[in-house]
Short mmCIF file of C-alpha atoms and ligand atoms in Angstrom, two decimals:
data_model
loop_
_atom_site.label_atom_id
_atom_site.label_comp_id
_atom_site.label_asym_id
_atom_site.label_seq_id
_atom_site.Cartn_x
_atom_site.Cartn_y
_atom_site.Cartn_z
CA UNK A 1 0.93 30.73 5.41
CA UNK A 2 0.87 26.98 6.35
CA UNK A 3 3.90 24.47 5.87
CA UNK A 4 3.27 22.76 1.82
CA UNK A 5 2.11 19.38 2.17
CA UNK A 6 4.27 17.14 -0.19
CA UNK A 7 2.45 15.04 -2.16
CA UNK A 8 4.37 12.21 -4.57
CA UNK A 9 2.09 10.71 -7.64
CA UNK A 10 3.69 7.94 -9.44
CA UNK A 11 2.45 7.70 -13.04
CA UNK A 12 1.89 10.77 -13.83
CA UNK A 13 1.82 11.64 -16.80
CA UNK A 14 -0.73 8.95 -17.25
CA UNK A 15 -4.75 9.19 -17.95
CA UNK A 16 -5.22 9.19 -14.00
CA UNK A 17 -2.19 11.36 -13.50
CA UNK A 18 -3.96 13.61 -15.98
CA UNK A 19 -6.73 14.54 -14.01
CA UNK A 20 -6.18 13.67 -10.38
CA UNK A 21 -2.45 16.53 -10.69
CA UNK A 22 -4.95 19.12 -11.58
CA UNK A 23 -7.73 18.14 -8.78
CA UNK A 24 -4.40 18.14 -5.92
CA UNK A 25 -2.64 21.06 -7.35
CA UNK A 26 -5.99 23.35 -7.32
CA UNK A 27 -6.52 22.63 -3.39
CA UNK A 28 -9.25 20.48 -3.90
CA UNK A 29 -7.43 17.49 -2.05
CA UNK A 30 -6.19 19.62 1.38
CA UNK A 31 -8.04 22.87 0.97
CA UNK A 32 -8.19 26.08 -0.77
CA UNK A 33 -5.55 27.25 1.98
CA UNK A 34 -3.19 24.65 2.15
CA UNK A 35 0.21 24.67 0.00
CA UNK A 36 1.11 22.12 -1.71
CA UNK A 37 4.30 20.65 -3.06
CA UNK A 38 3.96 17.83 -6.04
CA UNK A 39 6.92 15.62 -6.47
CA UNK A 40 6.13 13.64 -10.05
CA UNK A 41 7.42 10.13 -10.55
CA UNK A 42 7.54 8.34 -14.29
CA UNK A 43 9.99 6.08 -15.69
CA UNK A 44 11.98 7.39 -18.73
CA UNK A 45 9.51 6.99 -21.58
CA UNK A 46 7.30 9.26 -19.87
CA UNK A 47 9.43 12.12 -18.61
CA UNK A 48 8.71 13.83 -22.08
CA UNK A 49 4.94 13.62 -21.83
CA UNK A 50 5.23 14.29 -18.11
CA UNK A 51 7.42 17.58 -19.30
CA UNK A 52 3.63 19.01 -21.15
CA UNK A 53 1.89 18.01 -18.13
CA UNK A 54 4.25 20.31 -15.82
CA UNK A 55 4.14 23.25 -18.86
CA UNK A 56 0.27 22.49 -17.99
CA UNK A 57 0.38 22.79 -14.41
CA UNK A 58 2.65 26.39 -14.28
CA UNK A 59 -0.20 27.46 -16.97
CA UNK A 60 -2.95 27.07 -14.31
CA UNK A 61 -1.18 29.49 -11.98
CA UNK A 62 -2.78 27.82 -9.12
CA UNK A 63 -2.88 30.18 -6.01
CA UNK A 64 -1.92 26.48 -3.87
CA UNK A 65 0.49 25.05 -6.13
CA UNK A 66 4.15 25.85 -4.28
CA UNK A 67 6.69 23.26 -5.91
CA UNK A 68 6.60 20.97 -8.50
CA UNK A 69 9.54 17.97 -8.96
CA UNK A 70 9.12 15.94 -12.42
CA UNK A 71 11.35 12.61 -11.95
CA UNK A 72 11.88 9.75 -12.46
CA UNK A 73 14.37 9.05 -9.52
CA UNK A 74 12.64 7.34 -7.15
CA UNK A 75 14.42 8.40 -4.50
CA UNK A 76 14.15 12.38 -5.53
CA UNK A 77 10.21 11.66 -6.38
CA UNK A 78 9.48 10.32 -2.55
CA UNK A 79 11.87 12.93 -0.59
CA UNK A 80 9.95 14.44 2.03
CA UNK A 81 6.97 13.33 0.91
CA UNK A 82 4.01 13.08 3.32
CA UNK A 83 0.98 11.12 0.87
CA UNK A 84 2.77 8.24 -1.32
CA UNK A 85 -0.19 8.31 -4.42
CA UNK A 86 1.19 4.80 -6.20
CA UNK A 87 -0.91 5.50 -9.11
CA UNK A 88 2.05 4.28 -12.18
CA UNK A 89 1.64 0.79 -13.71
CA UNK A 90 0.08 -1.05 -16.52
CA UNK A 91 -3.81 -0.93 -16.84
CA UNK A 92 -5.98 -3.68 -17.63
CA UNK A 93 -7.16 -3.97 -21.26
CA UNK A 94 -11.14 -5.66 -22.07
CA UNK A 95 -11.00 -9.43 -21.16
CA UNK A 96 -8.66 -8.74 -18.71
CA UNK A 97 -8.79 -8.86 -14.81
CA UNK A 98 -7.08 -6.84 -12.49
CA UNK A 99 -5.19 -9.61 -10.99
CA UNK A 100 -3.84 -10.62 -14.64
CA UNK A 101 -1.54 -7.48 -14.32
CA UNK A 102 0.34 -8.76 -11.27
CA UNK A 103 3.22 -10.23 -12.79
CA UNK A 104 3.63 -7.01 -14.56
CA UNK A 105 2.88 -4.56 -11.91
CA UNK A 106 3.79 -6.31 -8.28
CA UNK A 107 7.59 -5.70 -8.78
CA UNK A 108 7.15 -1.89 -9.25
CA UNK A 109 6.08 -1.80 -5.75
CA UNK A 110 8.87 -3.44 -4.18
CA UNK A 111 11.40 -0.77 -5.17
CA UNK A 112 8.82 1.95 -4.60
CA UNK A 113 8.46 0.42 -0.83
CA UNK A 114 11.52 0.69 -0.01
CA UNK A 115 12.02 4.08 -1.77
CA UNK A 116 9.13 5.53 0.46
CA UNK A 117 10.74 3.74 3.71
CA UNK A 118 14.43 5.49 2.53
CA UNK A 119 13.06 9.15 1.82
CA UNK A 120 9.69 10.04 3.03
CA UNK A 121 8.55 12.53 5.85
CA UNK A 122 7.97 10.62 9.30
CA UNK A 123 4.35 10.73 8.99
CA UNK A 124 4.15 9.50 5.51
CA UNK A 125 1.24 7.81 4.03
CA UNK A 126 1.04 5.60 1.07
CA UNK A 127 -2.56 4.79 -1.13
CA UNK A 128 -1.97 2.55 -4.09
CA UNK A 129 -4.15 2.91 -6.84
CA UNK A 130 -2.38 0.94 -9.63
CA UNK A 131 -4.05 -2.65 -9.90
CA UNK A 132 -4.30 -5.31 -8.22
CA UNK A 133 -4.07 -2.81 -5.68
CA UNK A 134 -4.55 -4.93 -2.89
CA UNK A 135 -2.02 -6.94 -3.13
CA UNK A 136 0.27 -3.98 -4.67
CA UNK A 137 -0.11 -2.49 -1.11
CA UNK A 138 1.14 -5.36 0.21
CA UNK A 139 4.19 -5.70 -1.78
CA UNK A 140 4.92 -2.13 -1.19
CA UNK A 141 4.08 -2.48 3.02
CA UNK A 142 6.46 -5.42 2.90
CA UNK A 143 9.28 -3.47 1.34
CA UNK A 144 8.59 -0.47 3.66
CA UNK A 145 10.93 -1.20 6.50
CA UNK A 146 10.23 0.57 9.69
CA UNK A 147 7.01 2.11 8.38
CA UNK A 148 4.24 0.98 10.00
CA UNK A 149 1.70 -1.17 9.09
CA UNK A 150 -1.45 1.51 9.24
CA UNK A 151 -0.09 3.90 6.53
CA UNK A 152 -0.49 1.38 3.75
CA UNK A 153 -4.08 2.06 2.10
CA UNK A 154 -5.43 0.78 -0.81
CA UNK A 155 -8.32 2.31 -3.39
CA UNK A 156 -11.75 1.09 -2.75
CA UNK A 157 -13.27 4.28 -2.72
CA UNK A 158 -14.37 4.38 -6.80
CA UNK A 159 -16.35 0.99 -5.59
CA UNK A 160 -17.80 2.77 -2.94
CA UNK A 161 -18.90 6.23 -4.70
CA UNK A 162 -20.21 3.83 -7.74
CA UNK A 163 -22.35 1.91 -5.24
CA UNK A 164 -23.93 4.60 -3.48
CA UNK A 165 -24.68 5.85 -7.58
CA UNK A 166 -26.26 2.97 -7.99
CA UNK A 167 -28.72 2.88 -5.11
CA UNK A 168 -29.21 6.43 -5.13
CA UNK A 169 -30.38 6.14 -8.73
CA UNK A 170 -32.60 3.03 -7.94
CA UNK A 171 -34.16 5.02 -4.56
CA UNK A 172 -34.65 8.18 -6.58
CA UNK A 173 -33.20 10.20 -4.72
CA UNK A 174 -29.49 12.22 -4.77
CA UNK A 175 -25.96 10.10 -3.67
CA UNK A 176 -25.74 12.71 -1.00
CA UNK A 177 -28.44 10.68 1.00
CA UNK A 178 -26.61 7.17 0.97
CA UNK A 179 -24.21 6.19 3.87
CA UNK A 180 -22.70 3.40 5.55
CA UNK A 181 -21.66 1.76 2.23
CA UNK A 182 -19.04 -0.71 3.00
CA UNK A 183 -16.92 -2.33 0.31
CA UNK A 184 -15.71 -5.57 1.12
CA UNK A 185 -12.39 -7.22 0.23
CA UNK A 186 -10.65 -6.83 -2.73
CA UNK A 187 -10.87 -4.51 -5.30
CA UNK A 188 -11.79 -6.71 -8.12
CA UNK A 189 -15.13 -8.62 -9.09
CA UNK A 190 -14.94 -10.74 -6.21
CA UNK A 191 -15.62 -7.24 -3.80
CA UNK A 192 -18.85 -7.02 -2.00
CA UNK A 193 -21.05 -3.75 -2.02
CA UNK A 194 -22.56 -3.99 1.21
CA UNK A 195 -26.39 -3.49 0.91
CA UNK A 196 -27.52 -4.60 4.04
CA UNK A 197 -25.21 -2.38 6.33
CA UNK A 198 -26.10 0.84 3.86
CA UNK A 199 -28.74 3.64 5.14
CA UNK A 200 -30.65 5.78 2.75
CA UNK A 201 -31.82 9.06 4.67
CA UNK A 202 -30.81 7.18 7.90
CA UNK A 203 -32.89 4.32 7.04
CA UNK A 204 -32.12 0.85 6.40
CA UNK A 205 -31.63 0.27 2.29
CA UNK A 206 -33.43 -2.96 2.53
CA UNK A 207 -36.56 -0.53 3.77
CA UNK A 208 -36.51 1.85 1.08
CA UNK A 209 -35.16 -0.26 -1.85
CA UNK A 210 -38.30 -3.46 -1.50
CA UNK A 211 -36.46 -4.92 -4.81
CA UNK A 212 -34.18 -7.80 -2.97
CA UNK A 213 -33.94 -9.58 -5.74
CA UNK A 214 -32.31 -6.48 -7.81
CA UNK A 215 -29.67 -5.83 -4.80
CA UNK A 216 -28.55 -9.27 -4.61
CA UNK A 217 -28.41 -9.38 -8.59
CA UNK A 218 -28.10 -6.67 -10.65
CA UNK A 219 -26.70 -3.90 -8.04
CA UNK A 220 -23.65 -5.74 -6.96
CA UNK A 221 -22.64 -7.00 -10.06
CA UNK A 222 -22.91 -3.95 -11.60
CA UNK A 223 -20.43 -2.45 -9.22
CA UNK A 224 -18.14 -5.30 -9.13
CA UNK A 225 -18.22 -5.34 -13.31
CA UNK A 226 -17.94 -1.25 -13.69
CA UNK A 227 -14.36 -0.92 -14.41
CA UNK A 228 -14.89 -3.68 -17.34
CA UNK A 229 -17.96 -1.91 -18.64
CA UNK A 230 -15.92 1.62 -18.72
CA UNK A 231 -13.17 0.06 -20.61
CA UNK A 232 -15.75 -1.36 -22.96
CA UNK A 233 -17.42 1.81 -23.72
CA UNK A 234 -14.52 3.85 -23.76
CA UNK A 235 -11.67 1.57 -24.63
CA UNK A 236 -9.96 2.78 -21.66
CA UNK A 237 -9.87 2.57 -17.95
CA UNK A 238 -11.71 4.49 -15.93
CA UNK A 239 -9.40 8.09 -14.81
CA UNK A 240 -11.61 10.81 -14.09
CA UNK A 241 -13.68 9.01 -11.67
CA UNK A 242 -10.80 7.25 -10.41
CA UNK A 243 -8.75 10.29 -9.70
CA UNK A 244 -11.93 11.52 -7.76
CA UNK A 245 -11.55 8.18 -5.78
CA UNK A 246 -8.18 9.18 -5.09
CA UNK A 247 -9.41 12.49 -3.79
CA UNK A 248 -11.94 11.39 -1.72
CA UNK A 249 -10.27 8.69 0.15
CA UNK A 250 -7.16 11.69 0.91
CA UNK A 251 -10.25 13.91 2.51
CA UNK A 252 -11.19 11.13 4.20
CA UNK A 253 -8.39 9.97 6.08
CA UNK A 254 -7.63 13.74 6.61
CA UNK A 255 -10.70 14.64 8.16
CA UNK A 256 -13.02 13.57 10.87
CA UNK A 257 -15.95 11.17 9.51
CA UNK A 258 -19.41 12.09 9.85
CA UNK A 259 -20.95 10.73 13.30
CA UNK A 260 -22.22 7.54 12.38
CA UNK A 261 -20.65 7.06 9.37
CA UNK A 262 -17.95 5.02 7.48
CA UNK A 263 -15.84 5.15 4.49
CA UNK A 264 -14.13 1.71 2.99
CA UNK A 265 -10.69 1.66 2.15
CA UNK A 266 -8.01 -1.22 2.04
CA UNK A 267 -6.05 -1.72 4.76
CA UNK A 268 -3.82 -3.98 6.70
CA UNK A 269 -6.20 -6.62 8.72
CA UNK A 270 -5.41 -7.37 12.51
CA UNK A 271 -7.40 -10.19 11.89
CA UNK A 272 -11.11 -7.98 12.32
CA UNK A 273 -14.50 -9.66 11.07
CA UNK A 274 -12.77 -12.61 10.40
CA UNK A 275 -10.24 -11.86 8.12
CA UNK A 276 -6.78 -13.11 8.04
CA UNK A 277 -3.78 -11.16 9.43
CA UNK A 278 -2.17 -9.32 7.20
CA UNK A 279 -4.19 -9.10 3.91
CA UNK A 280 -4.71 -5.68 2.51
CA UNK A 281 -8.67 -6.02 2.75
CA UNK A 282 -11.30 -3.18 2.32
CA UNK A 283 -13.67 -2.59 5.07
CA UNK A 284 -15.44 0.31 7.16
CA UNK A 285 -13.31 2.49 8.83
CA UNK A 286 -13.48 5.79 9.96
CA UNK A 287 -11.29 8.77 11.73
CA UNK A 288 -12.24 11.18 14.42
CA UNK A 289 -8.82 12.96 13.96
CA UNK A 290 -8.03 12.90 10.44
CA UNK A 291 -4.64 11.62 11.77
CA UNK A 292 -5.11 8.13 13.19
CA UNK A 293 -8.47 5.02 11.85
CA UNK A 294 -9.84 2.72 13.34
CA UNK A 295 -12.05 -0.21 11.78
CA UNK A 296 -15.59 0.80 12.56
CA UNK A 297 -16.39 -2.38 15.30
CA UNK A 298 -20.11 -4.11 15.45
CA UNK A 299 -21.08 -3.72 11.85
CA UNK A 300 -23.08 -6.91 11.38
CA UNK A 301 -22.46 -9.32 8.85
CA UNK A 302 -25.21 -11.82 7.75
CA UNK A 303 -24.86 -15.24 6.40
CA UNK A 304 -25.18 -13.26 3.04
CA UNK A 305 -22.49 -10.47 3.47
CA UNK A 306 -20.43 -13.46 5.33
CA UNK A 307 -20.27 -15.90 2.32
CA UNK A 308 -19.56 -12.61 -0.09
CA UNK A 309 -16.81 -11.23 2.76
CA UNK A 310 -15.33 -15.01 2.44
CA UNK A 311 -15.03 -15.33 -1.28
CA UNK A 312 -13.21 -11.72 -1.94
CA UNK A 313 -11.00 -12.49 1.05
CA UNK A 314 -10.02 -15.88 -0.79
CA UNK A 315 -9.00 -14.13 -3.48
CA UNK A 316 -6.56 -11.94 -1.84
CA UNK A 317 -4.93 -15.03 0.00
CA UNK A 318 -3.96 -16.57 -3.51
CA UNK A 319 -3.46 -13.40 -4.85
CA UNK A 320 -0.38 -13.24 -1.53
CA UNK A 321 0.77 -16.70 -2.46
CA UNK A 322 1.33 -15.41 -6.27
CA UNK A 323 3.38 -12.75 -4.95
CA UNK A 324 5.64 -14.92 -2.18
CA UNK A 325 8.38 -14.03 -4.22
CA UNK A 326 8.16 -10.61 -3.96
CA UNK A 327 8.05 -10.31 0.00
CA UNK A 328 10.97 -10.69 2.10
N1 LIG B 1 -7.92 1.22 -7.63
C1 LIG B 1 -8.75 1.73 -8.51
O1 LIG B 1 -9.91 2.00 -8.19
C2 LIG B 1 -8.32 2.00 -9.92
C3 LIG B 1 -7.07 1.64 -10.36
N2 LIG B 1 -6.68 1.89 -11.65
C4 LIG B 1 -5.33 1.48 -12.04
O2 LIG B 1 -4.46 2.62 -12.02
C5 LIG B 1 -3.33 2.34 -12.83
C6 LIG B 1 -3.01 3.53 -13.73
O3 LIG B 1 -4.05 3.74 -14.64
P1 LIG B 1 -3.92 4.82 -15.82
O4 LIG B 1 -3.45 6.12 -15.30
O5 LIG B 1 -5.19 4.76 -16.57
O6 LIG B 1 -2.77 4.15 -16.71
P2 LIG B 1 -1.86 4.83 -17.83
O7 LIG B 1 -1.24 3.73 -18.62
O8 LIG B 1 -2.59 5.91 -18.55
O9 LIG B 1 -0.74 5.55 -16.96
C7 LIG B 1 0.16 4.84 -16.18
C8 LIG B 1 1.43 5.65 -16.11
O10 LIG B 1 2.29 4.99 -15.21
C9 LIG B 1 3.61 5.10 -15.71
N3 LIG B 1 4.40 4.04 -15.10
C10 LIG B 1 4.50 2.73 -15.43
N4 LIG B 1 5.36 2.10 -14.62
C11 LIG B 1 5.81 3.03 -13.74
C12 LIG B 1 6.74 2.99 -12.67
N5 LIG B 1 7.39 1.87 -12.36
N6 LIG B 1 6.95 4.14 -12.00
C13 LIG B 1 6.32 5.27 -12.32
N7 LIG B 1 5.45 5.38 -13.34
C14 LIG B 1 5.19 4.26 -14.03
C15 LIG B 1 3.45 4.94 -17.24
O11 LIG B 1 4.56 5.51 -17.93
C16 LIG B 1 2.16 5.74 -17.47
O12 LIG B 1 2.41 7.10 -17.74
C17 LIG B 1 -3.66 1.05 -13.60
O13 LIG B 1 -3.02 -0.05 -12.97
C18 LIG B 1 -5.16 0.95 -13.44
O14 LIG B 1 -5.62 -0.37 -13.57
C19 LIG B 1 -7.51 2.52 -12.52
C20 LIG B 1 -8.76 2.90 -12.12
C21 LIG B 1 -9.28 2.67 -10.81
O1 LIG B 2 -11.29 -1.83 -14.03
C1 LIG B 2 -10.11 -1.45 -14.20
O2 LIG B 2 -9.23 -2.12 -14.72
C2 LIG B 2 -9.75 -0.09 -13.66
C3 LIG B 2 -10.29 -0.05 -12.30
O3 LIG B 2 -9.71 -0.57 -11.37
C4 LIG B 2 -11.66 0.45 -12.12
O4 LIG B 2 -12.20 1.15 -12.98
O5 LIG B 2 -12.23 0.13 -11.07
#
């Protein structure tokens, strides 16, 4: 029997919380031979809902499920843990945009920082998913003392599986075929889906997809406007999908990435294609270890992509100075 893998989801007894528990907890995240341990964070209000969830999760007998910790200590809810999921915190409503929520949400992450930084395993890694995540992951990496920089992740993976939808849907063919799909920047509708880097059965998507017009239009604005049009049609935000964003991204970072292939994710910049130090900024990376990244180097960014690339990464530098406050 392997060692559990402790896993910590803030939030969770929330819509995300709702589905991505039951996705972790049945081995779908590590492995259908890998224990795992689920330490549950809420505040007050929602221990009592959070209570059903845990009846819930005991119901499913799950042959991986070892330990499960409802709390709302943060301390107790980030002991040991080795994956940080920051999912808790207000969701936009319709006519919102993400960034509206950060004076609500950006101070949750302080305390949560430095309650991963006080309790967590050595190895721990942190993926915020409550929005503006970007900038969320910053707060939180700030807070983190003595954690380093390349465990803070945030969630552009959603973007990413909804573009791939998109063009798979346009090409005619299945989502399986569509790689190299970078998502630029922030995760907001200033993000770039990044056409002209993306393959389609190996081949360039500008050679099977003729339409230019369509993928400079239509496609990425549909992909930078899903989350609004989900919580128009269903008066919500988007959970399901997004707790399969969560899972993804986990199975990425855990395991080696297809030869020639990238995933996007947030993370900290060193200051690669051009953008500045320290922003939480999505872009390709991939892992050969499951253990360790590395930004994929070389992918080539035309005037196009550039001018995109330059407005999303604006965004997150006023979305930092909002925020001052809230870094030490
Ligand atoms: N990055 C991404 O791709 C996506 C991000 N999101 C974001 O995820 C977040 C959660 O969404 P939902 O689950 O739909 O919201 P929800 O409102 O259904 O659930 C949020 C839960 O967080 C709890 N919570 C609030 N403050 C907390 C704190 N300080 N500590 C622990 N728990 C806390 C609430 O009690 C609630 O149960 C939202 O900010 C939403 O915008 C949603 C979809 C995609
Ligand atoms: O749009 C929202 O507010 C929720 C979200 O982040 C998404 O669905 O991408």
């Amino acid at each position: 029997m392997k060692d559990p893998i402790t896993v910590s989801v803030t939030g969770a007894a929330g819509q995300i919380g709702y589905s991505l528990l039951f996705r972790i907890a049945s081995g779908a995240m590590f492995g259908p031979d890998q224990p795992v341990n689920l330490r549950l964070i809420e505040i007050e209000p929602g221990m009592k809902a959070l209570e059903g969830v845990v009846m819930e999760l005991d119901d499913c007998a799950f042959p991986t499920l070892n330990e499960v910790v409802p709390t709302c200590d943060l301390n107790e809810g980030f002991r040991g843990t080795n994956w940080a999921l920051l999912v808790g915190s207000v969701p936009r409503k319709a006519g919102m945009e993400r960034k509206d929520l950060l004076g609500i949400n950006g101070k949750i992450f302080v305390g949560q920082g430095k309650a991963i930084a006080g309790n967590a395993a050595s190895d721990v890694r942190t993926l915020v998913v409550g929005n503006p995540c970007n900038t969320n992951c910053l707060i939180a990496m700030n807070a983190a003392d003595g954690v380093p920089n390349d465990r803070f992740f945030a969630m552009t993976r959603l973007d990413e599986n909804r573009a791939k939808s998109q063009l798979a849907k346009k090409a005619g063919v299945h989502q399986n075929a569509v790689s190299n799909l970078c998502i630029w920047g922030n995760h907001s509708a200033t993000q770039y889906p990044d056409f002209t880097n993306a393959k389609i059965d190996g081949k360039a998507v500008t050679d099977v997809i003729s339409d230019r017009a369509w993928l400079e239009g239509e496609f990425i604005s549909t992909v930078q406007q899903r989350g609004a049009a989900i919580i128009q049609a269903r008066g919500a935000s988007s959970a399901a999908s997004a707790a399969n964003g969560v899972v993804d991204t986990v199975k990425s970072l855990t395991n080696p990435t297809p030869a020639g292939d990238w995933t996007s994710v947030a993370v900290c910049s060193n200051g690669e294609f051009g953008i500045d130090t320290g922003l939480i900024a999505s872009m390709p990376i991939r892992t050969s270890d499951g253990k360790s990244w590395e930004v994929v180097e070389g992918v080539e960014i035309d005037a196009f992509s550039r001018d995109r690339i330059d407005a999303s990464v604006q965004e997150l530098k006023e979305e930092r100075e909002a925020v001052q406050d809230l870094m030490s």
